[in-house]
JSON list of C-alpha atoms in Angstrom, two decimals:
[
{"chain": "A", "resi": 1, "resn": "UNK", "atom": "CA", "xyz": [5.42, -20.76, 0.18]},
{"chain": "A", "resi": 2, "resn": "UNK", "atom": "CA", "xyz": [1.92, -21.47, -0.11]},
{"chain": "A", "resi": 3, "resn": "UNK", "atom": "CA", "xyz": [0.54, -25.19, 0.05]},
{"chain": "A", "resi": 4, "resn": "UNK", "atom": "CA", "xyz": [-2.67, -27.06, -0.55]},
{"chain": "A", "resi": 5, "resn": "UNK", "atom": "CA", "xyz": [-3.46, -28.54, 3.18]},
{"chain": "A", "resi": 6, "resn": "UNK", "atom": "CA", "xyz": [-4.97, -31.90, 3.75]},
{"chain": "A", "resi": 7, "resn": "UNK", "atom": "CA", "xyz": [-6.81, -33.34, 7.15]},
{"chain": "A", "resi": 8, "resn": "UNK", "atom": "CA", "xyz": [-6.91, -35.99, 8.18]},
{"chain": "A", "resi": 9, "resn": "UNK", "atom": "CA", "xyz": [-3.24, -37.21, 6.53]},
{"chain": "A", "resi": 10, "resn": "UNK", "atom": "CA", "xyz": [-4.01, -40.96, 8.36]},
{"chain": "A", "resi": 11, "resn": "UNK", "atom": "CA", "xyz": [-7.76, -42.33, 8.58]},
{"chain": "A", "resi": 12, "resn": "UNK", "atom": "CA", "xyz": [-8.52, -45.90, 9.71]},
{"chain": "A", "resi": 13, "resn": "UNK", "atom": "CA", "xyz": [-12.08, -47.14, 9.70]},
{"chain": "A", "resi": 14, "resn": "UNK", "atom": "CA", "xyz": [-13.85, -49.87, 10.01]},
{"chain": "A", "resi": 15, "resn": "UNK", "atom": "CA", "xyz": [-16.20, -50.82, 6.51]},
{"chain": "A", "resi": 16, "resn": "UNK", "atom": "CA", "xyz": [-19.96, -49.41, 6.41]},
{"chain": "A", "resi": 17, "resn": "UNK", "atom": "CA", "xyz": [-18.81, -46.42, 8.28]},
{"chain": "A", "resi": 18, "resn": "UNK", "atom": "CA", "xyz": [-18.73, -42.53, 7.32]},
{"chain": "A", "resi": 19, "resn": "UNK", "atom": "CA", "xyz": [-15.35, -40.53, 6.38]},
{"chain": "A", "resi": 20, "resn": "UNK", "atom": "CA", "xyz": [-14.77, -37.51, 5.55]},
{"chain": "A", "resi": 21, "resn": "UNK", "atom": "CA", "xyz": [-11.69, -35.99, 4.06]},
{"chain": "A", "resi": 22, "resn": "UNK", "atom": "CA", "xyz": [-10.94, -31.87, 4.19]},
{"chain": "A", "resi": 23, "resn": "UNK", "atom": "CA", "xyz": [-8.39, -30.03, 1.61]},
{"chain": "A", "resi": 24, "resn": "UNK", "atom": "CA", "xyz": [-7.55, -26.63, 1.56]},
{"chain": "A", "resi": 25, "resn": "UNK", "atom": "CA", "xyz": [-6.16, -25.32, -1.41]},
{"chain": "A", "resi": 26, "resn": "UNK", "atom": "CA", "xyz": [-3.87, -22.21, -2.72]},
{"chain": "A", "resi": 27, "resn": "UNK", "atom": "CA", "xyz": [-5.49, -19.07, -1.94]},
{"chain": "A", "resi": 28, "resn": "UNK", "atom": "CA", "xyz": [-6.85, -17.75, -5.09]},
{"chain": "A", "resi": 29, "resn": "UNK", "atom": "CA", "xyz": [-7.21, -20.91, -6.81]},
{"chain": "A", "resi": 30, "resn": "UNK", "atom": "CA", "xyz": [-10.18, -21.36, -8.46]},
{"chain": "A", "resi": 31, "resn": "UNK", "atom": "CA", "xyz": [-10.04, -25.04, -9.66]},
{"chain": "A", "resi": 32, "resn": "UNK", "atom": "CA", "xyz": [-9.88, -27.73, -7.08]},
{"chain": "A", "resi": 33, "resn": "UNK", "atom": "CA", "xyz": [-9.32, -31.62, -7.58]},
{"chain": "A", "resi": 34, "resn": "UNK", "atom": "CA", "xyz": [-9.95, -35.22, -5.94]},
{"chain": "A", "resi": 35, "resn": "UNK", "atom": "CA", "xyz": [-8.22, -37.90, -6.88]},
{"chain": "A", "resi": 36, "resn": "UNK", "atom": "CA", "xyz": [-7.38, -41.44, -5.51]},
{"chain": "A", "resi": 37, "resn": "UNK", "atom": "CA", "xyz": [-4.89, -43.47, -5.98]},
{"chain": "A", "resi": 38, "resn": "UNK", "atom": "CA", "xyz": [-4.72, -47.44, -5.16]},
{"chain": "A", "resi": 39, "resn": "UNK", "atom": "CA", "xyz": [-0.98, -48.67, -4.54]},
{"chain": "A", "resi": 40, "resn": "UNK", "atom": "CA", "xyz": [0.84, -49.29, -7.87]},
{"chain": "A", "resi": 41, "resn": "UNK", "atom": "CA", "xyz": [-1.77, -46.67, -9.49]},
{"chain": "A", "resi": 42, "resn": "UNK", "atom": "CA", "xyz": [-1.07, -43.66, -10.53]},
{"chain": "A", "resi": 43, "resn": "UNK", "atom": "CA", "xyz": [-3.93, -40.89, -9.42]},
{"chain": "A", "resi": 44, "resn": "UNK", "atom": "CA", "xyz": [-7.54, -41.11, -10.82]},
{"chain": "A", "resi": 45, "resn": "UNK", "atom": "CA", "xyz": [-9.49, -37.67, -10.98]},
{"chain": "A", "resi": 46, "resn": "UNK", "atom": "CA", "xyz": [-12.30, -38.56, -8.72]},
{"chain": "A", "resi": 47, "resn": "UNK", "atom": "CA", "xyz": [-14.10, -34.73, -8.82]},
{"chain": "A", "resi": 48, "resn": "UNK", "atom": "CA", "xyz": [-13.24, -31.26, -10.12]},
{"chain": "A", "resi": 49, "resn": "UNK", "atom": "CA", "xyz": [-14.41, -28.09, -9.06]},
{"chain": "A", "resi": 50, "resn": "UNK", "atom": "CA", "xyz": [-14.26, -24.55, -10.86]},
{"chain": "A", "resi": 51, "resn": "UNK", "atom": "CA", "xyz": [-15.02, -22.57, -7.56]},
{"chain": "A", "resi": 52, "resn": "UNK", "atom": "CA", "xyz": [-18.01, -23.95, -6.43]},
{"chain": "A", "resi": 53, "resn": "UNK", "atom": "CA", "xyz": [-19.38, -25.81, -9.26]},
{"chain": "A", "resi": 54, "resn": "UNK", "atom": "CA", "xyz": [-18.56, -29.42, -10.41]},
{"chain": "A", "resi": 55, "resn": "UNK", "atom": "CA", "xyz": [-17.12, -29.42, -13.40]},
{"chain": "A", "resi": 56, "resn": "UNK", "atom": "CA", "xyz": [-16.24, -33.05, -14.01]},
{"chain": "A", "resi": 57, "resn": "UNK", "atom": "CA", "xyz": [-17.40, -36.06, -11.44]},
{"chain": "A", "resi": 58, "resn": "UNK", "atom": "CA", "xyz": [-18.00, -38.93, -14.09]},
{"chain": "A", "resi": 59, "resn": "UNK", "atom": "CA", "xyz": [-15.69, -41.23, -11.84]},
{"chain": "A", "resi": 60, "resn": "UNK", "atom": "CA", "xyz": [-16.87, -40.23, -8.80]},
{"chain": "A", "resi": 61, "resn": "UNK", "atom": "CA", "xyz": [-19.00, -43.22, -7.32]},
{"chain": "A", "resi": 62, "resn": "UNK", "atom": "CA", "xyz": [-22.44, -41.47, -6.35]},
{"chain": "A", "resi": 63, "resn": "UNK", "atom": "CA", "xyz": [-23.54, -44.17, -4.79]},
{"chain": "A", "resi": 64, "resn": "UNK", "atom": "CA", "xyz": [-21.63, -43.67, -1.83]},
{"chain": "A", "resi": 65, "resn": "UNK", "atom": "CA", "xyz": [-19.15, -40.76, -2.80]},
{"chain": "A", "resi": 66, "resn": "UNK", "atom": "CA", "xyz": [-20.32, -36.61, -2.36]},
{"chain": "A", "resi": 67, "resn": "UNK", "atom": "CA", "xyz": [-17.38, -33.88, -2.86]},
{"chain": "A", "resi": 68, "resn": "UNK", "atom": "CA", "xyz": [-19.29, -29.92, -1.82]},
{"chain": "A", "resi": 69, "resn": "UNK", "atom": "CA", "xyz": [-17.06, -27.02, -2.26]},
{"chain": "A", "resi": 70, "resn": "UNK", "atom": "CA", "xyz": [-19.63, -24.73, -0.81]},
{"chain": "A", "resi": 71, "resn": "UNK", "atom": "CA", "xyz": [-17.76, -21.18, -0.98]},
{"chain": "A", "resi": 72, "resn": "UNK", "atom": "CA", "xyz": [-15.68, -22.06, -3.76]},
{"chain": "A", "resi": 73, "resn": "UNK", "atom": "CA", "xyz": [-12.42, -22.49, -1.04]},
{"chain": "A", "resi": 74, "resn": "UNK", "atom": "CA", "xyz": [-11.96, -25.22, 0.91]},
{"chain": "A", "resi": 75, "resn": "UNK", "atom": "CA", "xyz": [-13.67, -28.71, -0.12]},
{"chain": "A", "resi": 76, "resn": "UNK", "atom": "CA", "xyz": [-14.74, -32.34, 1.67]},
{"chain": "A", "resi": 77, "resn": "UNK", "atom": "CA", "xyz": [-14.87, -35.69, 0.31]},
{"chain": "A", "resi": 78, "resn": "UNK", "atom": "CA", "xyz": [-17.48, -37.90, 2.03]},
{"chain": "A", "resi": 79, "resn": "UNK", "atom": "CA", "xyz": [-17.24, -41.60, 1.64]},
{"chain": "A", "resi": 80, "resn": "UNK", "atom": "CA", "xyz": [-20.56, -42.94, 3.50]},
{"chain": "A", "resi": 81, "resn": "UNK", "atom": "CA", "xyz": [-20.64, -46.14, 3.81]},
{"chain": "A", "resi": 82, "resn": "UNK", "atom": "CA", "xyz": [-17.05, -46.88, 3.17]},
{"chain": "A", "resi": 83, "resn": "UNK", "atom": "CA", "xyz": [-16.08, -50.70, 1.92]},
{"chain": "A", "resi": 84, "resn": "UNK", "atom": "CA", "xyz": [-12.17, -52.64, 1.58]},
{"chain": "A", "resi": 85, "resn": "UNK", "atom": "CA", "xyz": [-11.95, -51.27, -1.84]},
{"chain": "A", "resi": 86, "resn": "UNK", "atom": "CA", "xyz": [-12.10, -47.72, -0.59]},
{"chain": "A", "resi": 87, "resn": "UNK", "atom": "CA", "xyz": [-8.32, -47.90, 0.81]},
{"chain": "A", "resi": 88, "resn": "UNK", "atom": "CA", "xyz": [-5.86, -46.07, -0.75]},
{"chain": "A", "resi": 89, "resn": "UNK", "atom": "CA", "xyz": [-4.90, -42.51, -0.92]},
{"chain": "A", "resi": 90, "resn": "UNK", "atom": "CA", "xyz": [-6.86, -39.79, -1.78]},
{"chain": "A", "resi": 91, "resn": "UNK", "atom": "CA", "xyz": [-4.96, -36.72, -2.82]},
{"chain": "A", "resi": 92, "resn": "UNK", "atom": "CA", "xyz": [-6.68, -33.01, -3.91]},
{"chain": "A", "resi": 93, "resn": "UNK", "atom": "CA", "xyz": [-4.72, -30.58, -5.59]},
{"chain": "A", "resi": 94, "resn": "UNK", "atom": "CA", "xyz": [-5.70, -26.94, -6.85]},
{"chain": "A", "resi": 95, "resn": "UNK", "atom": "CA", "xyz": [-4.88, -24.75, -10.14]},
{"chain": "A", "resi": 96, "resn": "UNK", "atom": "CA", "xyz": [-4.78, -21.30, -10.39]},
{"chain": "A", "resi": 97, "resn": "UNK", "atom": "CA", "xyz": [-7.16, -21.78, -13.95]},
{"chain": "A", "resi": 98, "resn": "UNK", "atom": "CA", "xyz": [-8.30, -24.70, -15.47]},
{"chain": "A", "resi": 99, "resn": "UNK", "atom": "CA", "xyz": [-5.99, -26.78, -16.94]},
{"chain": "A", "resi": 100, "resn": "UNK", "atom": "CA", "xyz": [-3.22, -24.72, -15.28]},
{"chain": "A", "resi": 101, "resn": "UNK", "atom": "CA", "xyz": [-0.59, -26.59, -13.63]},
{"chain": "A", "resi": 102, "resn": "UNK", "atom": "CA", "xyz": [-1.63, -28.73, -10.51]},
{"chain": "A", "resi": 103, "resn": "UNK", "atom": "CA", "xyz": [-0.08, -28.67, -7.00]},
{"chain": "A", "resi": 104, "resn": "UNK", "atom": "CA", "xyz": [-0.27, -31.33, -5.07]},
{"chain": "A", "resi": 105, "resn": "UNK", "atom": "CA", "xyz": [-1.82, -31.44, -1.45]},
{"chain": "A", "resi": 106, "resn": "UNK", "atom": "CA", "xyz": [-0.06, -34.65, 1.16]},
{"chain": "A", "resi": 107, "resn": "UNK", "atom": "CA", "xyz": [-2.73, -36.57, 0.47]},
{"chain": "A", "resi": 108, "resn": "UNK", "atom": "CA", "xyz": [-4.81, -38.79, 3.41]},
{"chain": "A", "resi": 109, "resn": "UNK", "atom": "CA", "xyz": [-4.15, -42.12, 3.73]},
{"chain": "A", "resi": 110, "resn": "UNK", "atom": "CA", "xyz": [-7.39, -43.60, 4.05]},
{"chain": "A", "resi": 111, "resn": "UNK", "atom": "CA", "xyz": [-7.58, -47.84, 5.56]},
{"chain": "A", "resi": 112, "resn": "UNK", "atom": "CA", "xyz": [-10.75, -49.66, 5.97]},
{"chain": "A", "resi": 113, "resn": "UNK", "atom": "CA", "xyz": [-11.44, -52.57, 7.93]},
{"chain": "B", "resi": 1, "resn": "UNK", "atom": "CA", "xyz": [-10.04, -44.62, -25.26]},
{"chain": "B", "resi": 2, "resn": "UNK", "atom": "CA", "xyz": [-7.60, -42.25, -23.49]},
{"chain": "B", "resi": 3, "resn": "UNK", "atom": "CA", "xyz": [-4.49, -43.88, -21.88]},
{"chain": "B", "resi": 4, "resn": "UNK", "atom": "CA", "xyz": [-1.24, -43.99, -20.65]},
{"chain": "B", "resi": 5, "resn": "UNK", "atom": "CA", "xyz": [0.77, -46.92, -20.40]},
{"chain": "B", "resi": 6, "resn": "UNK", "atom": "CA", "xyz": [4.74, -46.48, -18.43]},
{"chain": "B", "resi": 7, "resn": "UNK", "atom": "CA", "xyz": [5.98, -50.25, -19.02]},
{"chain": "B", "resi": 8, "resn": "UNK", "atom": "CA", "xyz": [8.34, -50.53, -16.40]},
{"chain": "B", "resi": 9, "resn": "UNK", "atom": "CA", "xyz": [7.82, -50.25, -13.22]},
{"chain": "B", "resi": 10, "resn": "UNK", "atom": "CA", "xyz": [11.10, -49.99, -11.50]},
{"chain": "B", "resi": 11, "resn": "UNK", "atom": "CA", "xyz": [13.84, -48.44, -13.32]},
{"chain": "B", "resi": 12, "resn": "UNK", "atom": "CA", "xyz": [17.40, -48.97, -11.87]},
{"chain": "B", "resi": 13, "resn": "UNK", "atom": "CA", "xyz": [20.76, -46.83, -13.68]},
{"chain": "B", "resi": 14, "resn": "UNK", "atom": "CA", "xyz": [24.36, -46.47, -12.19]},
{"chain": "B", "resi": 15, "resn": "UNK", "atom": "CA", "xyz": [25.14, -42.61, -11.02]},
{"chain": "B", "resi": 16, "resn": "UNK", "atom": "CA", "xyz": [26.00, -40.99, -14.40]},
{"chain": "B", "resi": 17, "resn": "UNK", "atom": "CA", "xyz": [24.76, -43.18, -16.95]},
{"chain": "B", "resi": 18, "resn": "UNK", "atom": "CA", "xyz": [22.09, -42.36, -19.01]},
{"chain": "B", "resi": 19, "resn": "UNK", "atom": "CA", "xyz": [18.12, -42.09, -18.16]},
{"chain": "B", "resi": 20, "resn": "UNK", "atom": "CA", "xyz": [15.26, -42.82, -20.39]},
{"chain": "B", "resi": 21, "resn": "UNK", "atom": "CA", "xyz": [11.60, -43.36, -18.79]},
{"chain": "B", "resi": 22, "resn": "UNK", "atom": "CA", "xyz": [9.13, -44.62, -20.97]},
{"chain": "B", "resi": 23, "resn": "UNK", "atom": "CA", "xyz": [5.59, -43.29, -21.60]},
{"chain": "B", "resi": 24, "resn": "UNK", "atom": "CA", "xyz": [3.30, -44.68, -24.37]},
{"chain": "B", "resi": 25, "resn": "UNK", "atom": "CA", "xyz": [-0.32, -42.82, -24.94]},
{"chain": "B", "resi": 26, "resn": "UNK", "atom": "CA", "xyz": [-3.43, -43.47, -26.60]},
{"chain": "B", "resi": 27, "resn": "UNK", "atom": "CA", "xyz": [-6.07, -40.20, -27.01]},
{"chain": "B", "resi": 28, "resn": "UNK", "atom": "CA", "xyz": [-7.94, -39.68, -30.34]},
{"chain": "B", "resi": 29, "resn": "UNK", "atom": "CA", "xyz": [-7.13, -35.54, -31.06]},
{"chain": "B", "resi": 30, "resn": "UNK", "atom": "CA", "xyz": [-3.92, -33.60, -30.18]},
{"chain": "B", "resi": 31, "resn": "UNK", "atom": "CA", "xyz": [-3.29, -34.11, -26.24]},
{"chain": "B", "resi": 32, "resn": "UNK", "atom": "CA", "xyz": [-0.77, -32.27, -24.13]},
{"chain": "B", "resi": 33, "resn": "UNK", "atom": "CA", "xyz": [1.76, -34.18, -22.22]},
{"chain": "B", "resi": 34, "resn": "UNK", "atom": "CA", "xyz": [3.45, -34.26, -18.33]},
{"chain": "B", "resi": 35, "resn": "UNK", "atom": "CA", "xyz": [5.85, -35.64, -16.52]},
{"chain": "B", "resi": 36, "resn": "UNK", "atom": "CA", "xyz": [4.91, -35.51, -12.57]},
{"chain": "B", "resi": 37, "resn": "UNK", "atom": "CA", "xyz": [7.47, -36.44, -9.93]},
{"chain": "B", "resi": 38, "resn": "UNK", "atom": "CA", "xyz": [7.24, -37.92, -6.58]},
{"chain": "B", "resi": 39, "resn": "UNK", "atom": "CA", "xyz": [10.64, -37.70, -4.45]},
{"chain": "B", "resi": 40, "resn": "UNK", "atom": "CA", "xyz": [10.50, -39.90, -1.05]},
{"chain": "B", "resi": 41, "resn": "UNK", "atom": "CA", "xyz": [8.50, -37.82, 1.68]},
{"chain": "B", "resi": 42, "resn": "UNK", "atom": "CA", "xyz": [7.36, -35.06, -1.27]},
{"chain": "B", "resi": 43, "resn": "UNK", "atom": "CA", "xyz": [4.37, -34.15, -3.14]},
{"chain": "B", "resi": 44, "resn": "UNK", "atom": "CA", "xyz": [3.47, -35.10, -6.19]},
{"chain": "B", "resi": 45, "resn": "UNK", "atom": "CA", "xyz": [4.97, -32.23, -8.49]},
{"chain": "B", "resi": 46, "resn": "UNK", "atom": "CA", "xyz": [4.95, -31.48, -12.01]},
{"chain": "B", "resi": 47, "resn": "UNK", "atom": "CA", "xyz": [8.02, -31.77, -13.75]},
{"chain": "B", "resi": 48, "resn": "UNK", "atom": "CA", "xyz": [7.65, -30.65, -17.09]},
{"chain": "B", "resi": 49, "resn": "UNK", "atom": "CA", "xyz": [5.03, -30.25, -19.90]},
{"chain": "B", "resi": 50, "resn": "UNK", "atom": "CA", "xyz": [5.68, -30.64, -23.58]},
{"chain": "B", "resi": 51, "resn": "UNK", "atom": "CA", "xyz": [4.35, -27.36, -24.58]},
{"chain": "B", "resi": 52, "resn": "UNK", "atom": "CA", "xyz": [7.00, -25.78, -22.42]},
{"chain": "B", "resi": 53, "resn": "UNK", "atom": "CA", "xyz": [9.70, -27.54, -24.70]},
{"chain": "B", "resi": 54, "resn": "UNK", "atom": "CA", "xyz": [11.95, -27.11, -21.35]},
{"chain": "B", "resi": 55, "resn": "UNK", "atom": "CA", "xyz": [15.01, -28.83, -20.33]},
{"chain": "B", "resi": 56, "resn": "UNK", "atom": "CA", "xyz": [14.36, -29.03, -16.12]},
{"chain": "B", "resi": 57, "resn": "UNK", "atom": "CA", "xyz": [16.94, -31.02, -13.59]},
{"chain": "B", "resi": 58, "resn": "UNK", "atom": "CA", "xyz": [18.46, -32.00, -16.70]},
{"chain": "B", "resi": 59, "resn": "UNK", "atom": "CA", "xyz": [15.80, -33.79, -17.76]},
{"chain": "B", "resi": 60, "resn": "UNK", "atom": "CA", "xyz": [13.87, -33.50, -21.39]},
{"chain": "B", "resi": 61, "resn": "UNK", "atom": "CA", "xyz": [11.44, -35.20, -22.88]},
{"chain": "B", "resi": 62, "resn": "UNK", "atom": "CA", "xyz": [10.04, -35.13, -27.03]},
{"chain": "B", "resi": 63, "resn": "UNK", "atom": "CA", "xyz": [6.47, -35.64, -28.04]},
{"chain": "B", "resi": 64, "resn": "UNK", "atom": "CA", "xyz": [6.55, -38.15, -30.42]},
{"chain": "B", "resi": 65, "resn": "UNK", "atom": "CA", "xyz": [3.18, -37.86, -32.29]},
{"chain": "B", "resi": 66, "resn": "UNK", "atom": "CA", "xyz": [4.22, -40.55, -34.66]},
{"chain": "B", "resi": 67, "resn": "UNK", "atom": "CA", "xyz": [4.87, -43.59, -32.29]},
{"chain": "B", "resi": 68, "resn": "UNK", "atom": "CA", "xyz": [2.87, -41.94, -29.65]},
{"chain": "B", "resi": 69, "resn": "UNK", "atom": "CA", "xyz": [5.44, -41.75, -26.78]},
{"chain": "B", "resi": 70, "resn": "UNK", "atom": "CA", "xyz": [6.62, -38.98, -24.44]},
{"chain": "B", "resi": 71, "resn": "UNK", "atom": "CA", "xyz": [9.73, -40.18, -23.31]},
{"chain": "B", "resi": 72, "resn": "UNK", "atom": "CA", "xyz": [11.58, -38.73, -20.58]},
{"chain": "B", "resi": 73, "resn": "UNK", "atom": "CA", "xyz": [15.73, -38.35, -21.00]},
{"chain": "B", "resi": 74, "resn": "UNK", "atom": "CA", "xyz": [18.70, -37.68, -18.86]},
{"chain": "B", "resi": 75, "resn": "UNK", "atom": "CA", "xyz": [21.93, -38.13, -20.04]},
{"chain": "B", "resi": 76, "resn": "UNK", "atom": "CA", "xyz": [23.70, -38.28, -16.64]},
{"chain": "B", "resi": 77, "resn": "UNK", "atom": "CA", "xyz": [21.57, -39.85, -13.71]},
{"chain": "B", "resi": 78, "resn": "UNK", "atom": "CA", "xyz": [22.07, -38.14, -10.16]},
{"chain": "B", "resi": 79, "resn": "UNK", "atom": "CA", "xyz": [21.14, -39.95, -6.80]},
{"chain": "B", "resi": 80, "resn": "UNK", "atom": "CA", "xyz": [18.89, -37.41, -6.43]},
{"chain": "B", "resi": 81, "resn": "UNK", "atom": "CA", "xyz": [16.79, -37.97, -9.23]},
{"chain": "B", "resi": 82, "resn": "UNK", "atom": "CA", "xyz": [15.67, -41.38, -7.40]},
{"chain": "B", "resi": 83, "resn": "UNK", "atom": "CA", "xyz": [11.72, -41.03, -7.23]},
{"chain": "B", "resi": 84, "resn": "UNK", "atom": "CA", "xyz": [8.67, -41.73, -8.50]},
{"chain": "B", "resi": 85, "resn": "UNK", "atom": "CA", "xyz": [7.30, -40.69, -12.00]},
{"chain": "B", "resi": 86, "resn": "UNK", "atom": "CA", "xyz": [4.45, -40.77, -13.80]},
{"chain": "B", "resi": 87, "resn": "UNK", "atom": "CA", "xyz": [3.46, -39.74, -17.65]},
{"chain": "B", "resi": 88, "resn": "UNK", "atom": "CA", "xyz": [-0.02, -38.13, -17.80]},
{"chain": "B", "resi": 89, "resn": "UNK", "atom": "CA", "xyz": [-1.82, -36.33, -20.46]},
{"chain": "B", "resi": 90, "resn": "UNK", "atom": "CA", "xyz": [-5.07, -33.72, -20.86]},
{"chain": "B", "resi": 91, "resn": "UNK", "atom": "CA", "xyz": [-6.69, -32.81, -24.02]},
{"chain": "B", "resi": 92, "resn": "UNK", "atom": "CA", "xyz": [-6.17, -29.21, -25.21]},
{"chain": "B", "resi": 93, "resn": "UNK", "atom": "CA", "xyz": [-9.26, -27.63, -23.64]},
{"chain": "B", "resi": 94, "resn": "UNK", "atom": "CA", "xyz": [-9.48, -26.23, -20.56]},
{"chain": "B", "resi": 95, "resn": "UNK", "atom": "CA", "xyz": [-11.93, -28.93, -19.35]},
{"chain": "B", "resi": 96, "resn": "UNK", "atom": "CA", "xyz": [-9.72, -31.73, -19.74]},
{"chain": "B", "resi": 97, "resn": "UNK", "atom": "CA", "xyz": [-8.95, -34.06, -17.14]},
{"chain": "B", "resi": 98, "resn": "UNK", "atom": "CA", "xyz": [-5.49, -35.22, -16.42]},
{"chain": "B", "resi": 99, "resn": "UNK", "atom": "CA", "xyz": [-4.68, -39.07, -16.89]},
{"chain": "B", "resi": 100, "resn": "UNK", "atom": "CA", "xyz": [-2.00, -40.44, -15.29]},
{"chain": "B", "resi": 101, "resn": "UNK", "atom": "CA", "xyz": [-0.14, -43.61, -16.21]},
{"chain": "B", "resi": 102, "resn": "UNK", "atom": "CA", "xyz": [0.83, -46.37, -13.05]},
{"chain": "B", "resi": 103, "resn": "UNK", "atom": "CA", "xyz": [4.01, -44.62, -12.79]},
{"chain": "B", "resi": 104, "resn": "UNK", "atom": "CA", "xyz": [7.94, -45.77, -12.94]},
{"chain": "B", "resi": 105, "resn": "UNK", "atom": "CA", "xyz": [10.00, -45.69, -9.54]},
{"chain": "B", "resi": 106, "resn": "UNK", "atom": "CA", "xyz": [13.67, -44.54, -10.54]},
{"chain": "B", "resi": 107, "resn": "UNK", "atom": "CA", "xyz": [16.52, -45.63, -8.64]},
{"chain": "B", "resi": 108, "resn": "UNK", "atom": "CA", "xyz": [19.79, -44.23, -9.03]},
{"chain": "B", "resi": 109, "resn": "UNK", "atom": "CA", "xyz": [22.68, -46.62, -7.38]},
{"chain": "B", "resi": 110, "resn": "UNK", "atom": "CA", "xyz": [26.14, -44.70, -6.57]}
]
């Protein structure tokens, strides 16, 4: 059965330094998502993509946040320079169409010093 | 403001007695409803969706436009249903973003 794949699923790194997250999703999905989720949150959409374009990013912090999904397949999350608040886990998740149902990728768990 | 509040954050039921997980939402238009689920070691997985009107694991759950809930029923609890849930909701079009509430862990005792 096909899955959305994440790398890395563990990341520790010190604050003011660069991270970068990968996620692969369901072949054929168009629509790709970030979210993050702080312990005893539920997920927060960080970024959506319909193929290559952003479609929504208005709680994405640009300041030090940039999600590409260059060829509309696989996507990165950079995090550059990374602070405390930045821990937590950052999960994507793909749709066949927008607002079609969501499946879930691992999700990295992401630890800054 | 959109929002979805789950008030309790651990829920804890004998094996066999009823379920009920509380979701309470706040969104100015007609939203559509979810219940995700989150079983130890597992992805985050949708369990349902209101328009679906679908009974799955035994588990149902009526929008209540009225009082603004989306409560989520079982009348029997299994040990297996012990997880993780959380309500969420999306407006109608198909550029709505999901919301998710802080979630309500489930435990089932035997």
């Amino acid at each position: 059965e096909a899955e959305v794949a994440q790398s890395p699923r563990y990341k520790i790194t010190e604050k003011s330094q660069a991270v970068a997250f990968w996620c692969d999703p369901i072949s054929g999905h168009a629509t790709l998502y970030w979210y993050r989720q702080i312990l005893g949150q539920g997920p927060e959409l960080l970024v959506q993509f319909q193929d290559e374009s952003v479609v929504d990013d208005s709680q994405l912090p640009k300041d030090r946040f940039s999600a590409e999904r260059l060829k509309g397949v696989d996507s990165t999350l950079k995090i550059q320079p990374a602070e405390l608040g930045d821990s937590a886990m950052y999960l994507c998740a793909s749709s066949l169409v927008l607002a079609g149902e969501q499946y879930f990728g691992p999700g990295t768990r992401l630890t800054v010093t | 403001a959109q929002r979805v509040t789950q008030p309790e954050k651990l829920l804890s039921v004998f094996k066999g007695a009823p379920v009920e997980l509380k979701c309470n939402y706040s969104y100015s238009g007609s939203p559509e409803l979810f219940w995700y689920v989150q079983y130890s070691r597992q992805r985050l997985q949708l369990l349902l969706r209101h328009i679906s009107r679908e009974s799955i694991k035994g588990f149902t759950a009526d929008l209540n436009k009225g009082e603004t809930s989306f409560h989520l029923k079982k009348p029997f609890a299994q040990e297996e249903d012990s997880a993780m849930y959380y309500c969420a909701l999306s407006g109608r079009s198909s550029a709505s973003k999901i919301i998710f509430g802080s979630g309500t862990r489930l435990s089932i005792r035997p």
